[in-house]
Amino acid sequence: MAIGDQAERLRTIISDLRLQRDERPNNRIITITSGKGGVGKTNITINLAICLAKRGFRIIILDADFGLSNVDVMLGTVSKYSFVDLLKSDRQLEDILSVGPLGVRFVSGGSGAIELLNMDERQLDGIIDKMAPLDKMADIILVDTGAGITPSVLRFMQASDEVILVVTPEPASLTDAYALVKSSVGLVEQSKMHVIFNRVADMREAKDTEDRFLTTVERFLGVRMNSLGFVNHDNAVLKAVKKQQPFILEYPQCKAAEQIRAIADALLGTNRAYGIERGYNGIRGFLSRLLKGA
C-alpha cells in the first residue's frame, strides 16, 4: 500500500473513532499484560499511550500493577493520590488523576488497591459510580497490569475489550506467555488477543519468534492471536528509562520509536473489527465485569 493510501486510511479510522466518541460515551479499554516481569510492559504502555495521544486521542492509563505501581516513576513524577484514595476516602476521580506528557492522564494503582476485588456490592457500586466519568474523559484506556498468571490479571483480561500480551524472545518469557494464554482459554475471546514482541535483536529474530509463538498457541491451544508488531532492543530506550522519560519523546527518531508508531497504526487498524461492528461497553461495563464477575 502506498504511503498516501496508508495516511488516508489512518485519517478515516481516526474520523470513525471520533464519530463514535460524539455518538456515545463508550471508550476502548485495552489491558496490557505479560507472562513474566521485566519484559518492558510498562514502557510499552507509556510510549504507546503518548503515540496515540499524538494522533489526537484522549488517553488514560490505569496502573493496575497493585503493590508495584511504577507508571509515575517511569514518567519522572510522583502521584499525590492513588486508586487507594478513591477506595478509602472521599476523594473523587479528578483528585487521583495525574497528568503526563501530551495530556496523557494516569491513575496510580497504589498498594492495597487489590482490596477492590473483594469489596461488597454497595462498595463496588460506589466505586463504579466514581469511575463512571472516565467514559467522557477518554477515547482509549490502557490498563497496565501486573505480570504473571494471577486471578487479578485474568480478571482484567476477561473484563477488557482487548488484550495486548508483551513477549520477549527469551525462553522464560515465551514459556510464561504461553502459560498465560493457556490459562485465559475459555475466559478471554481469542479474537481480542494481540501480541507485541519486545527487545528483539533484529528482523530475523522478530519474525522467527513471532512465527514460533503464534504457531504454537494456535496448534496446541486453538488460539489465533494478532501480532501488532515488534520493538527492537534499542540503547535509546535504556537511556530514556534512566532519564525517566518516554523514549518516543526523548529520542523520537530512534528505531524503537518508529516501531511504536507502527504498532499504534496496527492497533488503530483493528478498530473496524472491534469498534464499529462490535461496540464497546465503556468503563461501567468494564468495571462491572471486573469487580462483579464477567
PDB file of C-alpha atoms in Angstrom:
ATOM      1  CA  MET A   1       0.000   0.000   0.000  1.00  0.00           C
ATOM      2  CA  ALA A   2       1.327   3.440  -0.918  1.00  0.00           C
ATOM      3  CA  ILE A   3       2.209   5.903   1.840  1.00  0.00           C
ATOM      4  CA  GLY A   4      -0.550   8.265   0.698  1.00  0.00           C
ATOM      5  CA  ASP A   5      -3.120   5.468   0.840  1.00  0.00           C
ATOM      6  CA  GLN A   6      -1.959   4.460   4.313  1.00  0.00           C
ATOM      7  CA  ALA A   7      -2.282   8.039   5.551  1.00  0.00           C
ATOM      8  CA  GLU A   8      -5.778   8.347   4.097  1.00  0.00           C
ATOM      9  CA  ARG A   9      -6.819   5.047   5.682  1.00  0.00           C
ATOM     10  CA  LEU A  10      -5.492   6.205   9.071  1.00  0.00           C
ATOM     11  CA  ARG A  11      -7.399   9.501   8.778  1.00  0.00           C
ATOM     12  CA  THR A  12     -10.574   7.543   8.044  1.00  0.00           C
ATOM     13  CA  ILE A  13     -10.031   5.326  11.085  1.00  0.00           C
ATOM     14  CA  ILE A  14      -9.470   8.336  13.343  1.00  0.00           C
ATOM     15  CA  SER A  15     -12.542  10.066  11.910  1.00  0.00           C
ATOM     16  CA  ASP A  16     -14.632   6.960  12.598  1.00  0.00           C
ATOM     17  CA  LEU A  17     -13.394   6.791  16.176  1.00  0.00           C
ATOM     18  CA  ARG A  18     -14.116  10.463  16.789  1.00  0.00           C
ATOM     19  CA  LEU A  19     -17.605   9.995  15.375  1.00  0.00           C
ATOM     20  CA  GLN A  20     -18.137   7.167  17.840  1.00  0.00           C
ATOM     21  CA  ARG A  21     -16.923   9.429  20.641  1.00  0.00           C
ATOM     22  CA  ASP A  22     -19.534  12.025  19.726  1.00  0.00           C
ATOM     23  CA  GLU A  23     -22.333   9.485  19.431  1.00  0.00           C
ATOM     24  CA  ARG A  24     -21.785   7.648  22.697  1.00  0.00           C
ATOM     25  CA  PRO A  25     -19.577   7.918  25.790  1.00  0.00           C
ATOM     26  CA  ASN A  26     -18.085   4.442  25.461  1.00  0.00           C
ATOM     27  CA  ASN A  27     -14.346   4.039  25.209  1.00  0.00           C
ATOM     28  CA  ARG A  28     -11.958   1.302  24.164  1.00  0.00           C
ATOM     29  CA  ILE A  29     -10.409  -0.455  27.163  1.00  0.00           C
ATOM     30  CA  ILE A  30      -7.228  -2.389  26.452  1.00  0.00           C
ATOM     31  CA  THR A  31      -5.376  -4.451  29.042  1.00  0.00           C
ATOM     32  CA  ILE A  32      -1.613  -4.722  28.519  1.00  0.00           C
ATOM     33  CA  THR A  33      -0.065  -7.651  30.341  1.00  0.00           C
ATOM     34  CA  SER A  34       2.744 -10.224  30.264  1.00  0.00           C
ATOM     35  CA  GLY A  35       3.529 -13.726  31.423  1.00  0.00           C
ATOM     36  CA  LYS A  36       6.519 -12.556  33.452  1.00  0.00           C
ATOM     37  CA  GLY A  37       8.018  -9.341  34.753  1.00  0.00           C
ATOM     38  CA  GLY A  38      10.908  -7.471  33.218  1.00  0.00           C
ATOM     39  CA  VAL A  39       9.755  -7.634  29.595  1.00  0.00           C
ATOM     40  CA  GLY A  40       9.195  -3.865  29.215  1.00  0.00           C
ATOM     41  CA  LYS A  41       5.407  -3.952  29.519  1.00  0.00           C
ATOM     42  CA  THR A  42       5.012  -0.623  31.340  1.00  0.00           C
ATOM     43  CA  ASN A  43       7.468   1.094  28.986  1.00  0.00           C
ATOM     44  CA  ILE A  44       5.455  -0.167  26.005  1.00  0.00           C
ATOM     45  CA  THR A  45       2.239   1.055  27.649  1.00  0.00           C
ATOM     46  CA  ILE A  46       3.539   4.565  28.303  1.00  0.00           C
ATOM     47  CA  ASN A  47       5.075   5.096  24.872  1.00  0.00           C
ATOM     48  CA  LEU A  48       2.053   3.632  23.084  1.00  0.00           C
ATOM     49  CA  ALA A  49      -0.176   5.972  25.103  1.00  0.00           C
ATOM     50  CA  ILE A  50       1.865   9.013  24.069  1.00  0.00           C
ATOM     51  CA  CYS A  51       1.907   7.887  20.444  1.00  0.00           C
ATOM     52  CA  LEU A  52      -1.894   7.565  20.451  1.00  0.00           C
ATOM     53  CA  ALA A  53      -2.195  10.983  22.116  1.00  0.00           C
ATOM     54  CA  LYS A  54      -0.098  12.448  19.303  1.00  0.00           C
ATOM     55  CA  ARG A  55      -2.751  11.139  16.910  1.00  0.00           C
ATOM     56  CA  GLY A  56      -5.439  13.141  18.684  1.00  0.00           C
ATOM     57  CA  PHE A  57      -6.894  10.550  21.058  1.00  0.00           C
ATOM     58  CA  ARG A  58      -7.633  11.198  24.711  1.00  0.00           C
ATOM     59  CA  ILE A  59      -5.681   8.572  26.632  1.00  0.00           C
ATOM     60  CA  ILE A  60      -5.812   7.455  30.255  1.00  0.00           C
ATOM     61  CA  ILE A  61      -3.550   4.806  31.799  1.00  0.00           C
ATOM     62  CA  LEU A  62      -4.821   2.774  34.735  1.00  0.00           C
ATOM     63  CA  ASP A  63      -1.814   1.421  36.613  1.00  0.00           C
ATOM     64  CA  ALA A  64      -3.220  -1.905  37.806  1.00  0.00           C
ATOM     65  CA  ASP A  65       0.103  -3.379  38.917  1.00  0.00           C
ATOM     66  CA  PHE A  66      -1.104  -3.273  42.510  1.00  0.00           C
ATOM     67  CA  GLY A  67       1.701  -3.049  45.038  1.00  0.00           C
ATOM     68  CA  LEU A  68       4.334  -2.312  42.388  1.00  0.00           C
ATOM     69  CA  SER A  69       2.881   0.686  40.550  1.00  0.00           C
ATOM     70  CA  ASN A  70       5.589   2.378  38.505  1.00  0.00           C
ATOM     71  CA  VAL A  71       3.951   4.334  35.689  1.00  0.00           C
ATOM     72  CA  ASP A  72       4.546   7.570  37.598  1.00  0.00           C
ATOM     73  CA  VAL A  73       8.148   6.589  38.378  1.00  0.00           C
ATOM     74  CA  MET A  74       8.887   5.970  34.699  1.00  0.00           C
ATOM     75  CA  LEU A  75       7.380   9.355  33.864  1.00  0.00           C
ATOM     76  CA  GLY A  76       9.558  11.066  36.463  1.00  0.00           C
ATOM     77  CA  THR A  77       6.605  12.197  38.573  1.00  0.00           C
ATOM     78  CA  VAL A  78       5.141  11.414  41.974  1.00  0.00           C
ATOM     79  CA  SER A  79       1.393  10.863  42.215  1.00  0.00           C
ATOM     80  CA  LYS A  80      -0.184  12.657  45.157  1.00  0.00           C
ATOM     81  CA  TYR A  81      -3.069  10.219  45.311  1.00  0.00           C
ATOM     82  CA  SER A  82      -3.686   6.689  44.072  1.00  0.00           C
ATOM     83  CA  PHE A  83      -6.601   4.377  43.461  1.00  0.00           C
ATOM     84  CA  VAL A  84      -6.483   3.512  47.155  1.00  0.00           C
ATOM     85  CA  ASP A  85      -7.577   7.062  47.983  1.00  0.00           C
ATOM     86  CA  LEU A  86     -10.635   6.598  45.798  1.00  0.00           C
ATOM     87  CA  LEU A  87     -11.440   3.408  47.703  1.00  0.00           C
ATOM     88  CA  LYS A  88     -10.827   4.590  51.236  1.00  0.00           C
ATOM     89  CA  SER A  89     -11.610   8.300  51.306  1.00  0.00           C
ATOM     90  CA  ASP A  90     -13.972  10.889  49.888  1.00  0.00           C
ATOM     91  CA  ARG A  91     -11.553  11.653  47.049  1.00  0.00           C
ATOM     92  CA  GLN A  92     -13.128  11.838  43.615  1.00  0.00           C
ATOM     93  CA  LEU A  93     -11.800  10.722  40.238  1.00  0.00           C
ATOM     94  CA  GLU A  94     -10.444  14.181  39.406  1.00  0.00           C
ATOM     95  CA  ASP A  95      -8.350  14.094  42.583  1.00  0.00           C
ATOM     96  CA  ILE A  96      -6.451  10.941  41.696  1.00  0.00           C
ATOM     97  CA  LEU A  97      -5.832  11.641  38.000  1.00  0.00           C
ATOM     98  CA  SER A  98      -2.272  12.763  37.260  1.00  0.00           C
ATOM     99  CA  VAL A  99      -1.228  14.411  34.009  1.00  0.00           C
ATOM    100  CA  GLY A 100       1.742  13.213  31.975  1.00  0.00           C
ATOM    101  CA  PRO A 101       3.249  14.231  28.626  1.00  0.00           C
ATOM    102  CA  LEU A 102       0.904  15.377  25.828  1.00  0.00           C
ATOM    103  CA  GLY A 103      -2.025  15.375  28.242  1.00  0.00           C
ATOM    104  CA  VAL A 104      -1.909  11.617  28.857  1.00  0.00           C
ATOM    105  CA  ARG A 105      -3.532  11.102  32.233  1.00  0.00           C
ATOM    106  CA  PHE A 106      -2.939   8.196  34.563  1.00  0.00           C
ATOM    107  CA  VAL A 107      -4.139   6.709  37.824  1.00  0.00           C
ATOM    108  CA  SER A 108      -1.566   5.160  40.119  1.00  0.00           C
ATOM    109  CA  GLY A 109      -2.678   1.793  41.489  1.00  0.00           C
ATOM    110  CA  GLY A 110      -1.086   2.033  44.895  1.00  0.00           C
ATOM    111  CA  SER A 111      -0.512  -0.768  47.355  1.00  0.00           C
ATOM    112  CA  GLY A 112      -3.759  -2.037  48.819  1.00  0.00           C
ATOM    113  CA  ALA A 113      -5.872  -1.466  45.717  1.00  0.00           C
ATOM    114  CA  ILE A 114      -6.151  -5.236  45.325  1.00  0.00           C
ATOM    115  CA  GLU A 115      -8.834  -4.947  48.014  1.00  0.00           C
ATOM    116  CA  LEU A 116     -11.266  -3.730  45.370  1.00  0.00           C
ATOM    117  CA  LEU A 117     -11.586  -7.310  44.124  1.00  0.00           C
ATOM    118  CA  ASN A 118     -13.040  -8.332  47.495  1.00  0.00           C
ATOM    119  CA  MET A 119     -15.476  -5.468  48.189  1.00  0.00           C
ATOM    120  CA  ASP A 120     -19.168  -5.887  48.916  1.00  0.00           C
ATOM    121  CA  GLU A 121     -21.931  -4.930  46.451  1.00  0.00           C
ATOM    122  CA  ARG A 122     -22.567  -1.494  47.936  1.00  0.00           C
ATOM    123  CA  GLN A 123     -18.870  -0.583  47.892  1.00  0.00           C
ATOM    124  CA  LEU A 124     -18.491  -1.854  44.336  1.00  0.00           C
ATOM    125  CA  ASP A 125     -21.410   0.246  43.138  1.00  0.00           C
ATOM    126  CA  GLY A 126     -19.848   3.283  44.795  1.00  0.00           C
ATOM    127  CA  ILE A 127     -16.510   2.759  43.035  1.00  0.00           C
ATOM    128  CA  ILE A 128     -18.207   2.217  39.680  1.00  0.00           C
ATOM    129  CA  ASP A 129     -20.115   5.472  40.125  1.00  0.00           C
ATOM    130  CA  LYS A 130     -16.894   7.319  40.989  1.00  0.00           C
ATOM    131  CA  MET A 131     -15.116   5.931  37.919  1.00  0.00           C
ATOM    132  CA  ALA A 132     -18.036   6.425  35.509  1.00  0.00           C
ATOM    133  CA  PRO A 133     -16.866   9.904  34.332  1.00  0.00           C
ATOM    134  CA  LEU A 134     -13.964   8.193  32.534  1.00  0.00           C
ATOM    135  CA  ASP A 135     -16.421   7.368  29.759  1.00  0.00           C
ATOM    136  CA  LYS A 136     -16.491  11.028  28.765  1.00  0.00           C
ATOM    137  CA  MET A 137     -12.825  11.746  29.515  1.00  0.00           C
ATOM    138  CA  ALA A 138     -11.023   9.194  27.349  1.00  0.00           C
ATOM    139  CA  ASP A 139     -11.213   7.572  23.942  1.00  0.00           C
ATOM    140  CA  ILE A 140      -8.833   4.772  24.887  1.00  0.00           C
ATOM    141  CA  ILE A 141      -7.973   3.458  28.361  1.00  0.00           C
ATOM    142  CA  LEU A 142      -4.814   1.384  28.689  1.00  0.00           C
ATOM    143  CA  VAL A 143      -4.723  -0.894  31.732  1.00  0.00           C
ATOM    144  CA  ASP A 144      -1.175  -1.802  32.772  1.00  0.00           C
ATOM    145  CA  THR A 145      -1.483  -4.971  34.875  1.00  0.00           C
ATOM    146  CA  GLY A 146       0.960  -6.885  36.990  1.00  0.00           C
ATOM    147  CA  ALA A 147       2.860  -9.746  35.386  1.00  0.00           C
ATOM    148  CA  GLY A 148       2.198 -13.452  35.635  1.00  0.00           C
ATOM    149  CA  ILE A 149      -0.730 -15.793  35.943  1.00  0.00           C
ATOM    150  CA  THR A 150      -2.760 -14.419  38.832  1.00  0.00           C
ATOM    151  CA  PRO A 151      -6.522 -14.232  39.396  1.00  0.00           C
ATOM    152  CA  SER A 152      -6.436 -10.424  39.186  1.00  0.00           C
ATOM    153  CA  VAL A 153      -4.571 -10.421  35.844  1.00  0.00           C
ATOM    154  CA  LEU A 154      -7.000 -12.950  34.374  1.00  0.00           C
ATOM    155  CA  ARG A 155      -9.963 -10.865  35.567  1.00  0.00           C
ATOM    156  CA  PHE A 156      -8.557  -7.739  33.933  1.00  0.00           C
ATOM    157  CA  MET A 157      -8.032  -9.679  30.701  1.00  0.00           C
ATOM    158  CA  GLN A 158     -11.567 -11.051  30.823  1.00  0.00           C
ATOM    159  CA  ALA A 159     -13.150  -7.670  31.538  1.00  0.00           C
ATOM    160  CA  SER A 160     -11.334  -5.679  28.834  1.00  0.00           C
ATOM    161  CA  ASP A 161     -12.378  -5.035  25.248  1.00  0.00           C
ATOM    162  CA  GLU A 162      -8.963  -6.190  24.078  1.00  0.00           C
ATOM    163  CA  VAL A 163      -5.732  -7.627  25.477  1.00  0.00           C
ATOM    164  CA  ILE A 164      -2.150  -6.957  24.437  1.00  0.00           C
ATOM    165  CA  LEU A 165       0.422  -9.521  25.555  1.00  0.00           C
ATOM    166  CA  VAL A 166       4.041  -8.302  25.664  1.00  0.00           C
ATOM    167  CA  VAL A 167       6.608 -11.018  24.984  1.00  0.00           C
ATOM    168  CA  THR A 168      10.381 -11.072  24.520  1.00  0.00           C
ATOM    169  CA  PRO A 169      12.420 -13.726  22.639  1.00  0.00           C
ATOM    170  CA  GLU A 170      13.776 -15.113  25.940  1.00  0.00           C
ATOM    171  CA  PRO A 171      12.648 -18.711  26.583  1.00  0.00           C
ATOM    172  CA  ALA A 172      11.251 -17.855  30.036  1.00  0.00           C
ATOM    173  CA  SER A 173       9.135 -15.039  28.597  1.00  0.00           C
ATOM    174  CA  LEU A 174       7.809 -17.230  25.781  1.00  0.00           C
ATOM    175  CA  THR A 175       7.023 -20.100  28.163  1.00  0.00           C
ATOM    176  CA  ASP A 176       5.228 -17.870  30.667  1.00  0.00           C
ATOM    177  CA  ALA A 177       3.343 -16.042  27.920  1.00  0.00           C
ATOM    178  CA  TYR A 178       2.146 -19.382  26.549  1.00  0.00           C
ATOM    179  CA  ALA A 179       1.027 -20.403  30.055  1.00  0.00           C
ATOM    180  CA  LEU A 180      -0.895 -17.140  30.456  1.00  0.00           C
ATOM    181  CA  VAL A 181      -2.682 -17.623  27.131  1.00  0.00           C
ATOM    182  CA  LYS A 182      -3.476 -21.211  28.137  1.00  0.00           C
ATOM    183  CA  SER A 183      -4.969 -20.013  31.439  1.00  0.00           C
ATOM    184  CA  SER A 184      -7.110 -17.476  29.586  1.00  0.00           C
ATOM    185  CA  VAL A 185      -8.722 -20.023  27.252  1.00  0.00           C
ATOM    186  CA  GLY A 186     -12.459 -20.040  27.927  1.00  0.00           C
ATOM    187  CA  LEU A 187     -12.236 -16.716  29.759  1.00  0.00           C
ATOM    188  CA  VAL A 188     -10.999 -14.368  27.039  1.00  0.00           C
ATOM    189  CA  GLU A 189     -12.277 -14.235  23.468  1.00  0.00           C
ATOM    190  CA  GLN A 190      -9.382 -15.185  21.224  1.00  0.00           C
ATOM    191  CA  SER A 191     -10.456 -12.575  18.673  1.00  0.00           C
ATOM    192  CA  LYS A 192      -9.457  -9.767  21.035  1.00  0.00           C
ATOM    193  CA  MET A 193      -5.970 -11.115  21.830  1.00  0.00           C
ATOM    194  CA  HIS A 194      -2.992  -9.198  20.436  1.00  0.00           C
ATOM    195  CA  VAL A 195       0.743  -9.645  20.997  1.00  0.00           C
ATOM    196  CA  ILE A 196       3.784  -7.370  20.806  1.00  0.00           C
ATOM    197  CA  PHE A 197       7.301  -8.805  20.622  1.00  0.00           C
ATOM    198  CA  ASN A 198       9.704  -6.580  22.559  1.00  0.00           C
ATOM    199  CA  ARG A 199      13.509  -6.369  22.727  1.00  0.00           C
ATOM    200  CA  VAL A 200      14.176  -8.349  19.565  1.00  0.00           C
ATOM    201  CA  ALA A 201      17.701  -8.202  18.163  1.00  0.00           C
ATOM    202  CA  ASP A 202      16.727  -7.782  14.518  1.00  0.00           C
ATOM    203  CA  MET A 203      14.054  -8.511  11.932  1.00  0.00           C
ATOM    204  CA  ARG A 204      15.121 -12.129  11.610  1.00  0.00           C
ATOM    205  CA  GLU A 205      14.734 -12.803  15.332  1.00  0.00           C
ATOM    206  CA  ALA A 206      11.451 -10.880  15.366  1.00  0.00           C
ATOM    207  CA  LYS A 207       9.896 -12.953  12.583  1.00  0.00           C
ATOM    208  CA  ASP A 208      11.263 -16.228  13.949  1.00  0.00           C
ATOM    209  CA  THR A 209       9.899 -15.507  17.442  1.00  0.00           C
ATOM    210  CA  GLU A 210       6.576 -14.335  16.049  1.00  0.00           C
ATOM    211  CA  ASP A 211       6.156 -17.409  13.831  1.00  0.00           C
ATOM    212  CA  ARG A 212       7.096 -19.877  16.575  1.00  0.00           C
ATOM    213  CA  PHE A 213       4.885 -18.311  19.237  1.00  0.00           C
ATOM    214  CA  LEU A 214       1.804 -17.739  17.091  1.00  0.00           C
ATOM    215  CA  THR A 215       2.070 -21.204  15.552  1.00  0.00           C
ATOM    216  CA  THR A 216       2.451 -22.857  18.962  1.00  0.00           C
ATOM    217  CA  VAL A 217      -0.549 -21.152  20.604  1.00  0.00           C
ATOM    218  CA  GLU A 218      -2.726 -21.892  17.595  1.00  0.00           C
ATOM    219  CA  ARG A 219      -1.639 -25.517  17.236  1.00  0.00           C
ATOM    220  CA  PHE A 220      -1.844 -26.521  20.897  1.00  0.00           C
ATOM    221  CA  LEU A 221      -4.381 -24.058  22.333  1.00  0.00           C
ATOM    222  CA  GLY A 222      -6.523 -23.301  19.308  1.00  0.00           C
ATOM    223  CA  VAL A 223      -5.975 -19.567  19.827  1.00  0.00           C
ATOM    224  CA  ARG A 224      -5.277 -17.301  16.856  1.00  0.00           C
ATOM    225  CA  MET A 225      -3.548 -14.181  18.156  1.00  0.00           C
ATOM    226  CA  ASN A 226      -2.989 -10.997  16.182  1.00  0.00           C
ATOM    227  CA  SER A 227       0.593  -9.683  16.100  1.00  0.00           C
ATOM    228  CA  LEU A 228       0.758  -5.884  16.315  1.00  0.00           C
ATOM    229  CA  GLY A 229       4.480  -5.865  15.598  1.00  0.00           C
ATOM    230  CA  PHE A 230       7.777  -5.743  17.434  1.00  0.00           C
ATOM    231  CA  VAL A 231      10.246  -3.375  19.093  1.00  0.00           C
ATOM    232  CA  ASN A 232      13.999  -3.738  18.761  1.00  0.00           C
ATOM    233  CA  HIS A 233      16.431  -3.841  21.636  1.00  0.00           C
ATOM    234  CA  ASP A 234      17.473  -0.182  21.431  1.00  0.00           C
ATOM    235  CA  ASN A 235      20.058   1.666  23.527  1.00  0.00           C
ATOM    236  CA  ALA A 236      17.927   4.798  23.210  1.00  0.00           C
ATOM    237  CA  VAL A 237      15.233   3.044  25.246  1.00  0.00           C
ATOM    238  CA  LEU A 238      17.663   2.333  28.068  1.00  0.00           C
ATOM    239  CA  LYS A 239      18.907   5.924  28.051  1.00  0.00           C
ATOM    240  CA  ALA A 240      15.342   7.250  28.204  1.00  0.00           C
ATOM    241  CA  VAL A 241      14.442   4.948  31.109  1.00  0.00           C
ATOM    242  CA  LYS A 242      17.404   6.255  33.100  1.00  0.00           C
ATOM    243  CA  LYS A 243      16.201   9.795  32.423  1.00  0.00           C
ATOM    244  CA  GLN A 244      12.640   8.765  33.439  1.00  0.00           C
ATOM    245  CA  GLN A 245      11.401   9.991  30.079  1.00  0.00           C
ATOM    246  CA  PRO A 246       9.374   8.218  27.353  1.00  0.00           C
ATOM    247  CA  PHE A 247      11.722   7.237  24.546  1.00  0.00           C
ATOM    248  CA  ILE A 248       9.215   8.316  21.893  1.00  0.00           C
ATOM    249  CA  LEU A 249       9.653  11.903  23.128  1.00  0.00           C
ATOM    250  CA  GLU A 250      13.279  11.844  24.238  1.00  0.00           C
ATOM    251  CA  TYR A 251      14.546  10.065  21.098  1.00  0.00           C
ATOM    252  CA  PRO A 252      11.719  10.379  18.537  1.00  0.00           C
ATOM    253  CA  GLN A 253      13.937   9.270  15.638  1.00  0.00           C
ATOM    254  CA  CYS A 254      15.171   6.062  17.275  1.00  0.00           C
ATOM    255  CA  LYS A 255      14.221   2.674  15.865  1.00  0.00           C
ATOM    256  CA  ALA A 256      12.030   1.780  18.860  1.00  0.00           C
ATOM    257  CA  ALA A 257      10.016   5.000  18.471  1.00  0.00           C
ATOM    258  CA  GLU A 258       9.463   4.259  14.790  1.00  0.00           C
ATOM    259  CA  GLN A 259       8.247   0.775  15.689  1.00  0.00           C
ATOM    260  CA  ILE A 260       5.880   2.029  18.410  1.00  0.00           C
ATOM    261  CA  ARG A 261       4.306   4.314  15.819  1.00  0.00           C
ATOM    262  CA  ALA A 262       3.800   1.297  13.533  1.00  0.00           C
ATOM    263  CA  ILE A 263       2.249  -0.643  16.420  1.00  0.00           C
ATOM    264  CA  ALA A 264      -0.136   2.253  17.131  1.00  0.00           C
ATOM    265  CA  ASP A 265      -1.182   2.231  13.468  1.00  0.00           C
ATOM    266  CA  ALA A 266      -1.771  -1.528  13.631  1.00  0.00           C
ATOM    267  CA  LEU A 267      -3.848  -1.179  16.805  1.00  0.00           C
ATOM    268  CA  LEU A 268      -5.979   1.585  15.302  1.00  0.00           C
ATOM    269  CA  GLY A 269      -6.403  -0.541  12.203  1.00  0.00           C
ATOM    270  CA  THR A 270      -8.231  -3.199  14.232  1.00  0.00           C
ATOM    271  CA  ASN A 271     -10.975  -0.674  15.006  1.00  0.00           C
ATOM    272  CA  ARG A 272     -13.246  -1.783  12.197  1.00  0.00           C
ATOM    273  CA  ALA A 273     -13.440  -5.226  13.782  1.00  0.00           C
ATOM    274  CA  TYR A 274     -13.626  -4.076  17.398  1.00  0.00           C
ATOM    275  CA  GLY A 275     -15.173  -0.635  17.454  1.00  0.00           C
ATOM    276  CA  ILE A 276     -17.669  -0.205  14.662  1.00  0.00           C
ATOM    277  CA  GLU A 277     -19.036  -3.686  14.148  1.00  0.00           C
ATOM    278  CA  ARG A 278     -18.947  -4.548  17.845  1.00  0.00           C
ATOM    279  CA  GLY A 279     -19.497  -1.606  20.197  1.00  0.00           C
ATOM    280  CA  TYR A 280     -17.709  -1.178  23.497  1.00  0.00           C
ATOM    281  CA  ASN A 281     -19.407  -1.260  26.885  1.00  0.00           C
ATOM    282  CA  GLY A 282     -17.480   1.652  28.406  1.00  0.00           C
ATOM    283  CA  ILE A 283     -15.976   1.938  31.856  1.00  0.00           C
ATOM    284  CA  ARG A 284     -19.158   0.851  33.636  1.00  0.00           C
ATOM    285  CA  GLY A 285     -19.278  -2.378  31.651  1.00  0.00           C
ATOM    286  CA  PHE A 286     -15.579  -2.966  32.226  1.00  0.00           C
ATOM    287  CA  LEU A 287     -15.762  -2.401  35.975  1.00  0.00           C
ATOM    288  CA  SER A 288     -18.914  -4.461  36.341  1.00  0.00           C
ATOM    289  CA  ARG A 289     -17.213  -7.392  34.603  1.00  0.00           C
ATOM    290  CA  LEU A 290     -14.009  -6.888  36.565  1.00  0.00           C
ATOM    291  CA  LEU A 291     -15.443  -6.392  40.043  1.00  0.00           C
ATOM    292  CA  LYS A 292     -18.624  -8.418  39.928  1.00  0.00           C
ATOM    293  CA  GLY A 293     -17.505 -11.187  37.621  1.00  0.00           C
ATOM    294  CA  ALA A 294     -17.907 -11.469  33.865  1.00  0.00           C
TER     295      ALA A 294
END
